[in-house]
Each structure stands twice: as C-alpha cells, then as structure tokens.
Short mmCIF file of C-alpha atoms in Angstrom, two decimals:
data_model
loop_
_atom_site.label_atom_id
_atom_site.label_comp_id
_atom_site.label_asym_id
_atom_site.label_seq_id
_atom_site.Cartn_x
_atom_site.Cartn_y
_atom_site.Cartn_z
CA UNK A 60 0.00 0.00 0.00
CA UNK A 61 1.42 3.45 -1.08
CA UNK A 62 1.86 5.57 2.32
CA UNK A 63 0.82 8.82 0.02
CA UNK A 64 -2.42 7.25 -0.85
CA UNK A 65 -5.06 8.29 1.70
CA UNK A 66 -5.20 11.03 4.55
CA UNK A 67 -6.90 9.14 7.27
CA UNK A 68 -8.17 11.23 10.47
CA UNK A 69 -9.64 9.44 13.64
CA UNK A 70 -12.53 11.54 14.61
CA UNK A 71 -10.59 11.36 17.87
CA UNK A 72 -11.93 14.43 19.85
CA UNK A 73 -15.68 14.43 19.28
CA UNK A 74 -15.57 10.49 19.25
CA UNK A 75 -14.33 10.41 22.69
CA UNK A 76 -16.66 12.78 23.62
CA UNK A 77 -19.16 10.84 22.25
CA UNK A 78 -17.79 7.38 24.38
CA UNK A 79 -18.00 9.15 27.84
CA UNK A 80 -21.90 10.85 27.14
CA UNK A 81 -23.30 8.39 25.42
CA UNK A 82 -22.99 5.71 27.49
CA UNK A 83 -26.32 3.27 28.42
CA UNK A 84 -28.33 6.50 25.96
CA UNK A 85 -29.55 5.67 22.81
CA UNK A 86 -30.56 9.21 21.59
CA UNK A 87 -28.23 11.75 22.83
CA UNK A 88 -27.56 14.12 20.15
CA UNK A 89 -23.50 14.07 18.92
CA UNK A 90 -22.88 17.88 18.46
CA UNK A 91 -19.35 18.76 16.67
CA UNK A 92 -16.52 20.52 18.90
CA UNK A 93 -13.90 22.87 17.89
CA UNK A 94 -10.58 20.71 17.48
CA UNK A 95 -8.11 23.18 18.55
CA UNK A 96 -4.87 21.27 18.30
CA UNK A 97 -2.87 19.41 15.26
CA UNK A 98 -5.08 17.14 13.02
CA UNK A 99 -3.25 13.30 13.38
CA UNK A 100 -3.30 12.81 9.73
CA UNK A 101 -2.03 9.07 8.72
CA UNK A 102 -1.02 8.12 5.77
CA UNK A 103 -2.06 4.41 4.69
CA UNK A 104 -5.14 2.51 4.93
CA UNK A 105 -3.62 -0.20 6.69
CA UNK A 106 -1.94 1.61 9.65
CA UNK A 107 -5.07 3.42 9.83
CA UNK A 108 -7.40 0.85 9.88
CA UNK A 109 -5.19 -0.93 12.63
CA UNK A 110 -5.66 1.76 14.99
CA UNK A 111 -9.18 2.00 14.15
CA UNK A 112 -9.63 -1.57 15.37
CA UNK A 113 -7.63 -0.61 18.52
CA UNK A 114 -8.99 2.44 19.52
CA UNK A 115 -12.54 1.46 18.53
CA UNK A 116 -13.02 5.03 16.60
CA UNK A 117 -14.32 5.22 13.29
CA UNK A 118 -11.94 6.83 10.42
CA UNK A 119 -12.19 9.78 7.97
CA UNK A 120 -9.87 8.42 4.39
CA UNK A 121 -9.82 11.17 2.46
CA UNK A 122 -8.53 10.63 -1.59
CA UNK A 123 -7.37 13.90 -3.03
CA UNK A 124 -5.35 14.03 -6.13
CA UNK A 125 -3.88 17.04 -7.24
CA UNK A 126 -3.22 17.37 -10.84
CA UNK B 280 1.11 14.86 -4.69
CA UNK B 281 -0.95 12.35 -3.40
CA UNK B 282 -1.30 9.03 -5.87
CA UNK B 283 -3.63 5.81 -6.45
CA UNK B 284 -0.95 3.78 -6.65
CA UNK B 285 -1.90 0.55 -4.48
CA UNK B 286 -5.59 1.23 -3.42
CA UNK B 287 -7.53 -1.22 -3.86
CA UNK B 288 -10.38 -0.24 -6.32
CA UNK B 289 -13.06 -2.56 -5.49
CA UNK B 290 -13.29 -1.32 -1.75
CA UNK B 291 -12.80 2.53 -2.66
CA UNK B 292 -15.26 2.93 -5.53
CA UNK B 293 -16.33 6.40 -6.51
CA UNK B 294 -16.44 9.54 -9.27
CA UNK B 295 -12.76 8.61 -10.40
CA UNK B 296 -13.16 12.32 -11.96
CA UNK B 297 -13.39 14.16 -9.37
CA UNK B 298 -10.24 15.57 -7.44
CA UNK B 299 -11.20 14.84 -3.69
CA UNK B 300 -13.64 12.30 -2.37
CA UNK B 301 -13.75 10.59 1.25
CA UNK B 302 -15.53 7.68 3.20
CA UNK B 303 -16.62 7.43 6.95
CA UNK B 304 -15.82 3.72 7.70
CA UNK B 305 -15.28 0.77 10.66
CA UNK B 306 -12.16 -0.74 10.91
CA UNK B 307 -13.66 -3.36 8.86
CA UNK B 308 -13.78 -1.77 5.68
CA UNK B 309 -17.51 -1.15 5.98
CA UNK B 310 -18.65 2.25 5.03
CA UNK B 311 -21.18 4.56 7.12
CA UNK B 312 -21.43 7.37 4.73
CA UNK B 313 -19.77 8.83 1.76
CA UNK B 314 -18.59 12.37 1.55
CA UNK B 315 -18.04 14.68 -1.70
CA UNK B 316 -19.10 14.60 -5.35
CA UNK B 317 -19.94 17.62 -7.26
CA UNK B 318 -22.99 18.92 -9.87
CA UNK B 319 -22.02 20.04 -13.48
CA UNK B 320 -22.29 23.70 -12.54
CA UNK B 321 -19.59 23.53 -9.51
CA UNK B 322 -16.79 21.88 -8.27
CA UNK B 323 -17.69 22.43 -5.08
CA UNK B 324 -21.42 22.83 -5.10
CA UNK B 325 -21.40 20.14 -2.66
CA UNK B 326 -18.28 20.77 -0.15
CA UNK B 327 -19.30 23.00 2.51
CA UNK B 328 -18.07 23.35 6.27
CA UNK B 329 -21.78 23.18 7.60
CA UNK B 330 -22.15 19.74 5.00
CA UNK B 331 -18.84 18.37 6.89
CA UNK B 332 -19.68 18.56 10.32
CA UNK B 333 -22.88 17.10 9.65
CA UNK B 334 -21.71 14.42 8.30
CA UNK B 335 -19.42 13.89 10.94
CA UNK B 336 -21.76 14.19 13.15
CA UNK B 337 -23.66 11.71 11.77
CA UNK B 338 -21.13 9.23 11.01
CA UNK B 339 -20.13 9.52 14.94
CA UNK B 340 -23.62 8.51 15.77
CA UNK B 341 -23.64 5.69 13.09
CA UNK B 342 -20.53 4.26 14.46
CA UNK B 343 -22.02 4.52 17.98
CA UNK B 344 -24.96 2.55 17.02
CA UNK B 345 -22.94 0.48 15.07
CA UNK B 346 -25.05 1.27 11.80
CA UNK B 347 -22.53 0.79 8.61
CA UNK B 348 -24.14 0.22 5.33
CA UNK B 349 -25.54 -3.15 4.14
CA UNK B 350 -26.84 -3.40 0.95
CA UNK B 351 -25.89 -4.49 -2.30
CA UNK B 352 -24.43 -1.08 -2.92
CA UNK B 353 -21.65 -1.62 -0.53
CA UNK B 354 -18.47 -3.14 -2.20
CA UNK B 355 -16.19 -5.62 -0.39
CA UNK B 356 -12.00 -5.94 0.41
CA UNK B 357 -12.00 -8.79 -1.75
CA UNK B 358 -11.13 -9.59 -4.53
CA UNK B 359 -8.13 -6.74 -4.09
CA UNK B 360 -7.58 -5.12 -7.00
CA UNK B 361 -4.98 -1.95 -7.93
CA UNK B 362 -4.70 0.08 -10.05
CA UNK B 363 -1.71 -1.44 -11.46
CA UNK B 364 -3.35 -4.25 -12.29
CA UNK B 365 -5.64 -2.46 -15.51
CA UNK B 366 -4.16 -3.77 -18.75
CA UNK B 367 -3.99 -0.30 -19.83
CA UNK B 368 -2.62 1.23 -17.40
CA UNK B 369 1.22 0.35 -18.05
CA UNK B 370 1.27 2.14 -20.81
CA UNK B 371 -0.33 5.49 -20.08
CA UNK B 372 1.84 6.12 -17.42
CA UNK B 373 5.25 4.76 -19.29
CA UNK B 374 5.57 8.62 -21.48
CA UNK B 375 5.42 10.42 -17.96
CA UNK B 376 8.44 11.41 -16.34
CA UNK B 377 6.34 10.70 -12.77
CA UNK B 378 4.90 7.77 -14.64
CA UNK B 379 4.73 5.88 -11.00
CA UNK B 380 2.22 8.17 -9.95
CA UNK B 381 -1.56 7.45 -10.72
CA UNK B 382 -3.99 10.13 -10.62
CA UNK B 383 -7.59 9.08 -9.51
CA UNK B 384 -8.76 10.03 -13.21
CA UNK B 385 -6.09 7.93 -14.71
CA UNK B 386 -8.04 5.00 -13.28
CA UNK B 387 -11.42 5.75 -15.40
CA UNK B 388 -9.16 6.98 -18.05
CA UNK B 389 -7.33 3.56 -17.80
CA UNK B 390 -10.52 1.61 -17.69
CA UNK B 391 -11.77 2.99 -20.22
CA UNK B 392 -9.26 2.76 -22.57
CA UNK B 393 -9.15 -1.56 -21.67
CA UNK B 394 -13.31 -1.60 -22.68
CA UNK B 395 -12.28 -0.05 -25.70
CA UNK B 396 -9.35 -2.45 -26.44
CA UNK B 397 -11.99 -5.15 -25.73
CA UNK B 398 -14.54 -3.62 -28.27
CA UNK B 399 -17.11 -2.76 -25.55
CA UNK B 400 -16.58 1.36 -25.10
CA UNK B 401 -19.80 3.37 -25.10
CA UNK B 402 -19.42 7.11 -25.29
CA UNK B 403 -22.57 6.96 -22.12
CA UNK B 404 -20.09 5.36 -20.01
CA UNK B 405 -18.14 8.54 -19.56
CA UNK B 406 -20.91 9.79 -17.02
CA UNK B 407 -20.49 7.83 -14.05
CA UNK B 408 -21.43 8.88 -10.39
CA UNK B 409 -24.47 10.66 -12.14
CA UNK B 410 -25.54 13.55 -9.84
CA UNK B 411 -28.58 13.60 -8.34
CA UNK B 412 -29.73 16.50 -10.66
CA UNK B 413 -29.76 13.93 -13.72
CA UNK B 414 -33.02 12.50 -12.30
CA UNK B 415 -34.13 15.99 -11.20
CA UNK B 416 -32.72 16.06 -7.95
CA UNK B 417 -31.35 19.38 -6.17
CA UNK B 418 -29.77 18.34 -2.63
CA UNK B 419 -29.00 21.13 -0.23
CA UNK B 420 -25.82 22.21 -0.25
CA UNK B 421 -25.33 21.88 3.77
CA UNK B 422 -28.49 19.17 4.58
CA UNK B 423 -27.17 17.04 1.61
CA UNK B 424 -30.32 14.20 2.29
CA UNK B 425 -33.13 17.35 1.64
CA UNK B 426 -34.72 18.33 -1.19
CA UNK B 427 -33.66 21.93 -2.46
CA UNK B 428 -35.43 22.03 -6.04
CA UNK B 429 -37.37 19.30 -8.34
CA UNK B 430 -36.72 19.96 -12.37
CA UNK B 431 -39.64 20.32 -13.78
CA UNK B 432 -40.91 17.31 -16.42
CA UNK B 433 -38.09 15.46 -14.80
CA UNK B 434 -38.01 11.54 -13.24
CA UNK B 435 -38.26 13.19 -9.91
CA UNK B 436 -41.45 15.32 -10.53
CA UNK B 437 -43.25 12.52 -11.69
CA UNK B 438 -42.29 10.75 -8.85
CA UNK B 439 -43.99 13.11 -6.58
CA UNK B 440 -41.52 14.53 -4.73
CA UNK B 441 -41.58 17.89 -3.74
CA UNK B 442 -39.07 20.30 -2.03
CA UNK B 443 -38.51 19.96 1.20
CA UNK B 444 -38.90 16.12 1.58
CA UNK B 445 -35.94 14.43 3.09
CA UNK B 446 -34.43 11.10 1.34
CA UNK B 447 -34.38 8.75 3.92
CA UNK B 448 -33.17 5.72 1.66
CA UNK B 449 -32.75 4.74 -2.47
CA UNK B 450 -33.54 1.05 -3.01
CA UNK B 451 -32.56 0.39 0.58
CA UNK B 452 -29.38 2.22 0.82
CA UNK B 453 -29.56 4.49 3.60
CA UNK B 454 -29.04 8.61 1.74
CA UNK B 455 -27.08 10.70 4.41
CA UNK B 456 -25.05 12.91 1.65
CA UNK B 457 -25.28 13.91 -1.72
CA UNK B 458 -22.69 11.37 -2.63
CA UNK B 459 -24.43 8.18 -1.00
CA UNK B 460 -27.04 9.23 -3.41
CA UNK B 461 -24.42 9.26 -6.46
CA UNK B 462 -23.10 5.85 -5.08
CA UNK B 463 -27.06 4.30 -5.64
CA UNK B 464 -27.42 6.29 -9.04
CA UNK B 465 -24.25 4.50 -10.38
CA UNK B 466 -25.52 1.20 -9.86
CA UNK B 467 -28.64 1.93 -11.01
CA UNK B 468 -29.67 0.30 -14.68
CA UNK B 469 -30.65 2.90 -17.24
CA UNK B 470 -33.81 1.66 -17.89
CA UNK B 471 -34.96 1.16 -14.00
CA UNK B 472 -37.93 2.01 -11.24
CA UNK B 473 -35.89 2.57 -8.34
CA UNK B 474 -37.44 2.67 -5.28
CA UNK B 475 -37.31 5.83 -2.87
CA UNK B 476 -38.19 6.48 0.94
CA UNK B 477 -38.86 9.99 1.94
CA UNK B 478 -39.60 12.01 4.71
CA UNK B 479 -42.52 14.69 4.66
CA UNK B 480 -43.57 16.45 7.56
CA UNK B 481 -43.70 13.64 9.77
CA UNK B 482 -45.05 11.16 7.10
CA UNK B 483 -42.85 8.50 5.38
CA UNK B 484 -43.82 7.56 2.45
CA UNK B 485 -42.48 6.27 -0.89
CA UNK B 486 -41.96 6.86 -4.10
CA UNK B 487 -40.31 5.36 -7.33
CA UNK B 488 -38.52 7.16 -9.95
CA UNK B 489 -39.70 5.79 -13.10
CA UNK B 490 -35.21 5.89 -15.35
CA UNK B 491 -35.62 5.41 -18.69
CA UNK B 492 -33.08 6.94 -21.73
CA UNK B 493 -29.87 8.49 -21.60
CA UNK B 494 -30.39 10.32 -18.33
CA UNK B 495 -27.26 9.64 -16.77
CA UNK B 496 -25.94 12.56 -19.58
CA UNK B 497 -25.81 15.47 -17.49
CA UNK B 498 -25.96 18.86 -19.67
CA UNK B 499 -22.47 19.93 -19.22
CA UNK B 500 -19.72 17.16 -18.26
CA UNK B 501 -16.76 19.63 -19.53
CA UNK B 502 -14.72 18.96 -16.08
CA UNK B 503 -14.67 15.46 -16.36
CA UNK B 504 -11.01 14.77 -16.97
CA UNK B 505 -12.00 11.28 -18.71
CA UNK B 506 -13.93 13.04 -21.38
CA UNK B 507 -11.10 12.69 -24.21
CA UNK B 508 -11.19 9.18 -24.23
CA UNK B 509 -14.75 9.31 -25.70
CA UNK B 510 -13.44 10.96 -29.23
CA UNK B 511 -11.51 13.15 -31.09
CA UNK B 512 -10.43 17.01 -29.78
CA UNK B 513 -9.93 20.00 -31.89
CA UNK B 514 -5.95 20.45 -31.01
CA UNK B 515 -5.81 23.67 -29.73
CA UNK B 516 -6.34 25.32 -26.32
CA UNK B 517 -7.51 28.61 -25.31
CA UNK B 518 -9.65 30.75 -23.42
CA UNK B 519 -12.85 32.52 -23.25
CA UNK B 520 -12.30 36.17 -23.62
CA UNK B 521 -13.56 38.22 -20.88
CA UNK B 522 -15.59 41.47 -21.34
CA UNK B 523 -13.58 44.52 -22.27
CA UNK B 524 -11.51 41.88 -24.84
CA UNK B 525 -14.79 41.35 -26.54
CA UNK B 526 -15.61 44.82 -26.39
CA UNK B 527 -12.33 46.00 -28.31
CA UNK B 528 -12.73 43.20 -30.84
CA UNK B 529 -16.74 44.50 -31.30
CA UNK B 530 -17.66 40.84 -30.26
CA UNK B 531 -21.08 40.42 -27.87
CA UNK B 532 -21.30 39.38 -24.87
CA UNK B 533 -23.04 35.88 -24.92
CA UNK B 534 -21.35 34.74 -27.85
CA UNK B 535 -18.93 32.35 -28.76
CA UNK B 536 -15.11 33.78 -27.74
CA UNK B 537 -12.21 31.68 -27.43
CA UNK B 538 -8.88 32.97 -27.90
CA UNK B 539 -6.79 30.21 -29.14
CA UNK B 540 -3.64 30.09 -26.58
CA UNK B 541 -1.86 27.07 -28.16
CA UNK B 542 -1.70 24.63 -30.81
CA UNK B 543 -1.25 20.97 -30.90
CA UNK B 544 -2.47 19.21 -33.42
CA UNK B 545 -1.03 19.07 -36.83
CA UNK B 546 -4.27 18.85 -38.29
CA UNK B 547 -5.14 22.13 -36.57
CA UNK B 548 -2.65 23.80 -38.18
CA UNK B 549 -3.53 22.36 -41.33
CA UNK B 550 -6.57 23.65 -40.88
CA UNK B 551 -4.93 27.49 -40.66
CA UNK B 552 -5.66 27.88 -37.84
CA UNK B 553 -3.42 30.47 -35.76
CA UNK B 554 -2.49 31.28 -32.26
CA UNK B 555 -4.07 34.61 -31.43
CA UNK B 556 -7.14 33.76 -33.40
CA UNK B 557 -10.79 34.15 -31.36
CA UNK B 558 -13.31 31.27 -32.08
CA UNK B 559 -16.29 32.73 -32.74
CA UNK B 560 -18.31 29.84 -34.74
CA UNK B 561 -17.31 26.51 -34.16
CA UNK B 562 -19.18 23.25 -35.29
CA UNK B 563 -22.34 25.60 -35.76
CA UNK B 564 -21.90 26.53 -32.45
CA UNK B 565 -22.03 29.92 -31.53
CA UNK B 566 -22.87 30.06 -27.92
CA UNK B 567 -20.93 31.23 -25.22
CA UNK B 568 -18.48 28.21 -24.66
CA UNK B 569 -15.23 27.83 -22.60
CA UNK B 570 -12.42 25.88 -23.90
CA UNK B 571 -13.64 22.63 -22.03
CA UNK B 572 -17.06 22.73 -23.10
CA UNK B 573 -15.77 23.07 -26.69
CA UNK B 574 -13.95 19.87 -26.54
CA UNK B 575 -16.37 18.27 -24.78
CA UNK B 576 -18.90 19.22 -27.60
CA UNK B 577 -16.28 17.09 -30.37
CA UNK B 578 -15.46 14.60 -27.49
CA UNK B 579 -19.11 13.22 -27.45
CA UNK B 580 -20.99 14.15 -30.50
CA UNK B 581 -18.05 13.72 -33.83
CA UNK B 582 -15.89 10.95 -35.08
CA UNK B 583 -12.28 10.72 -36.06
CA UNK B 584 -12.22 12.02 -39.65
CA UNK B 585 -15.18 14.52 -39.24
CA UNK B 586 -15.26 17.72 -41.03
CA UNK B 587 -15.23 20.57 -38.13
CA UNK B 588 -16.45 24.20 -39.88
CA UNK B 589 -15.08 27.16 -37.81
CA UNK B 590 -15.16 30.91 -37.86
CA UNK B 591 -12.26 33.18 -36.53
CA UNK B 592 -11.54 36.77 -36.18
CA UNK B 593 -8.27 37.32 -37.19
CA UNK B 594 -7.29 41.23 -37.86
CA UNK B 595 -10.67 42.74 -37.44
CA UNK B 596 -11.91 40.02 -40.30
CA UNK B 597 -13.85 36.97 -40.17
CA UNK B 598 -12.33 33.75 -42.12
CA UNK B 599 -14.53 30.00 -42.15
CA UNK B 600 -12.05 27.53 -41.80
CA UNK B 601 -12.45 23.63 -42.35
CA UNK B 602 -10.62 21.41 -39.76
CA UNK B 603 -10.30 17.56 -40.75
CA UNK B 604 -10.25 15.88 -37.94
CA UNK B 605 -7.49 13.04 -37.71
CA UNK B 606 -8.76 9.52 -39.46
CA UNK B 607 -7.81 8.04 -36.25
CA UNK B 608 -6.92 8.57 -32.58
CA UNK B 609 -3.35 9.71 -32.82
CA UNK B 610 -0.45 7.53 -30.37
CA UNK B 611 -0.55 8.68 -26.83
CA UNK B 612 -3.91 9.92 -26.60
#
C-alpha cells in the first residue's frame, strides 16, 4: 500500500466525547466541537485501519489528487 | 502529490473524476457514509463546512450505534484489485516522467481505454457517479439528504416529490449525503424504477422514480477529466475572452469567444488555424463556450475524420475555416 495514498483522520476528539456521554443512551444528540490542536493525519489505509480496530473510533480516508 | 498507486479499487469505488472524495468507515472496511461529489455547474457545489460537520456528526452517531451500510451497494475488500493491475494502465503512465504516480482520473481513463481495447466502449459510459440532478434532484448544499429544487418534467417530478422532503433511503441504501445518493445512481440500470423512501412532515412515504433513456448525460460534463477518451479534440487550447476583450474586438457578450492560446495538433494547423485567433463559430456553435465545453462538444458528438467548420476573427476580419479531424486517434492519446 502506497503511504501517500489516503489522509486518514480518527474523529478522535468528538468520538471520545461521544464514548463518555453516550454511554447506556440511545438518543443523545453528537454535536461537533472545535478541534483546537494538530489534526493526526495518517497516511495508509492499513496503519489506519489498525488503529481504528484498537482504539474502537471510526476513520475519515480522504482521496485527493492534485493534478 | 498524493497518488492511487496501491488502493484497492473494489473497496474505494467512486467519481474517479473528481479531485477529492472521502468515506466514513469501521475498521472493517464497511462504510457509514460517503462524503463529496460535485454537480455540473460547480466543483464544489457540494463541499461545505456546515455539510462536513454534519456528516461527521452523523457518522459519529452511526458508528455509535454500530449502523454501517448493508446493501448491495456496498463493495467488499475482496477480490483486491490496484490500479496497477488495468491492462492499460502500463502504458499510459510509461511517457510520464512521474509515470509511478496514478492520478484518480487515470483509473477511469485507464478503464476505459481496456473496454475499448476489448470492443465494448460506449461514449454513455463517460458519465459515471451521475448527480442527483440527472433524475431531477437538487440536494441542499449543507443538509445534503433534503430536497432543495425538483426539475420540472423530470423523473423526480413525476415521482412526486416535492421540495422539502428528506431522502431517507434509495432502493434500501440508507441517503445521508449527496454522494451516498451518487453511489445508488451509479448502480442503477438505465432503464430502472428505483425505489425511494422519503420524509414529509412527519409522514414516510415512498416513491419510485420511473429511469428510462440516456439520463445519466448530465448537460455539461466539460470537467470530467475522462472526457477525451470518448473521441476526437480540436488540437488547440484557449480561453474565453472576458468582457472589455470582446468589447475592443466589437464581439457580444453571450457569444462564442475563445482565444486560441496554443496549438497541438497538426491537423489544426492544417486547418490554418493560428495562435491569437478568437473562435467565434465553431461546429455551428455559436454560444458562449469555454475551452472545455468546446472539446467536450467534439469529445461526445463527432468521429475521427469529421469535417469541423469554424469561424475566426483574425485582424478585425472573419475567415470559415475547415478542420479535418485526424482519421484516427493519434499515439498517446
């Protein structure tokens, strides 16, 4: 897999958020925070997807190809 | 730069045209929503902040509830297949000097290219990832599942649905963005009823939009990158003249103006055709058309070896030129 290939972000912030409110609640709304810090960009599907499985967060691949 | 080179195609299918896409997914390769896509008139009639972050937000809530896609719109891992591995593509990248980069619209181009190898190349296959406007569709901008406008006469009207509804689901694929829509519309046969759930008020009810024809053509596919593959171009580049040009050259606003920038084609210049020279007729055409739109225009409606009639100014006068298209694609394009 070619490292250059995807951006990947772990909806880290608001997905943690999400984990401690949500907890035993079915509807409680997910509202969007400001992320204030450096995006964790990774680059390749594979590392991503591994830290997806241990973190338990979903992940963001972005494909953008600049001509 | 970022490149294709290793992604596996069959998991990440979308608008290969398009110059940024993305995907909410699990760790398993299963997909919650899709995120980008674009109408004719735009390139980024469908990439808004507001649009983002509510798709985040509802991919968040998806993952929470463990909700990823399942239906037969969803693609799998398996079988892997790259880029690479297009019989084609070897040799469009090999007269690059960064031929180890692919570009996602060397991957239609690529494809494209093999069906025509293989004798089974439609010029209608250029318009994949229809947008929802080619059944009559107009998604908000920033709600991308809501209604904005229904074309009149269109699949949609007759359909029933109004502005304002809210597409819950196409043919059982749950419709959270503008480009889960697209993803359903691809798949979708030409001649089809595909099946609709909508939300109105607090009512859900359904609908079918009756696909019949060629309306997958959308009125102006200029951007696509993929278009040249479909036929022959005119071998020069240019651009449309803005205002006070026209005015010093006493051509109208609305009209046909393309100031021809540079010249490729020997048949072009066989033709007499000049750098410097302004389009102003071109096919019959004479409506306002950018460069793009003009190729386009030969890309998807002449042959190789078609007789193109022009018009230029040149000087302050008008001369008709004939330009012979090539009797063939020429190597390396």
């Amino acid at each position: 897999m070619n490292r250059k290939s995807y951006y990947i972000l772990f909806i880290a912030s608001p997905m943690l958020l999400v984990s401690i409110f949500a907890t035993g609640t079915e509807e409680v709304e997910t509202k969007p925070i400001s992320v204030t810090g450096k995006i964790h960009w990774i680059f390749g599907y594979d590392q991503g997807q591994k830290l997806a499985r241990e973190t338990g967060k979903p992940m963001w691949v972005v494909f953008r190809c600049e001509r | 730069m970022q490149s294709m080179n290793g992604v596996n195609i069959n998991l990440f299918q979308f608008e290969r045209d398009l110059t940024w896409m993305s995907f909410f997914m699990d760790s398993q390769d299963r997909f919650y929503a899709r995120y980008g896509g674009r109408e004719d008139d735009a390139p980024e009639s469908h990439l808004t902040k507001e649009s983002l972050i509510q798709t985040m937000s509802r991919a968040l809530e998806l993952h929470r509830n463990g909700r990823v896609q399942q239906s037969r719109y969803e693609p799998g891992r398996e079988p892997v297949r790259a880029p690479e591995d297009i019989p084609t593509m070897k040799a469009l990248l090999a007269p690059r000097k960064d031929n180890n980069c692919i570009h996602c619209h060397d991957v239609k181009v690529a494809e494209l290219k093999h069906l025509q190898q293989l004798g089974r190349f439609a010029r209608d296959l250029v318009f994949t990832y229809p947008a929802p406007s080619a059944v009559g569709i107009r998604l908000d901008a920033d709600a991308q599942n809501n209604v904005r406008a229904v074309t009149r006469n269109s699949p949609a009207q007759r359909a029933g649905i109004r502005e304002g509804d809210i597409l819950l689901s196409a043919d059982g694929q749950r419709i959270s963005t503008f480009a889960d829509f697209t993803r359903v519309l691809e798949l979708t046969p030409s001649e089809s009823a595909l099946p609709l759930e909508i939300k109105r008020g607090d009512q859900v009810i359904r609908a079918s939009l009756e696909l019949a024809g060629s309306w997958r053509r959308t009125s102006d596919p200029s951007w696509r990158e993929s278009l040249h593959v479909a036929g022959p171009n005119a071998g020069f580049w240019g651009q449309k003249l803005a205002g006070e040009e026209r005015k010093k050259l006493g051509l109208p606003l609305g009209k046909m103006a393309v100031l021809v920038t540079f010249i490729w084609g020997d048949y072009t210049r066989e033709a007499g055709l000049k750098k410097d020279d302004v389009v102003i007729q071109f096919d019959g055409l004479t409506q306002d058309m950018t460069i793009p739109q003009l190729h386009a225009h030969l890309n998807l409606n002449r042959n190789y070896g078609d007789r193109i009639p022009l018009t230029v100014r040149r000087g302050g006068k008008d001369h008709e030129l004939i330009l012979s298209l090539p009797r063939e694609r020429p190597k390396g394009e």
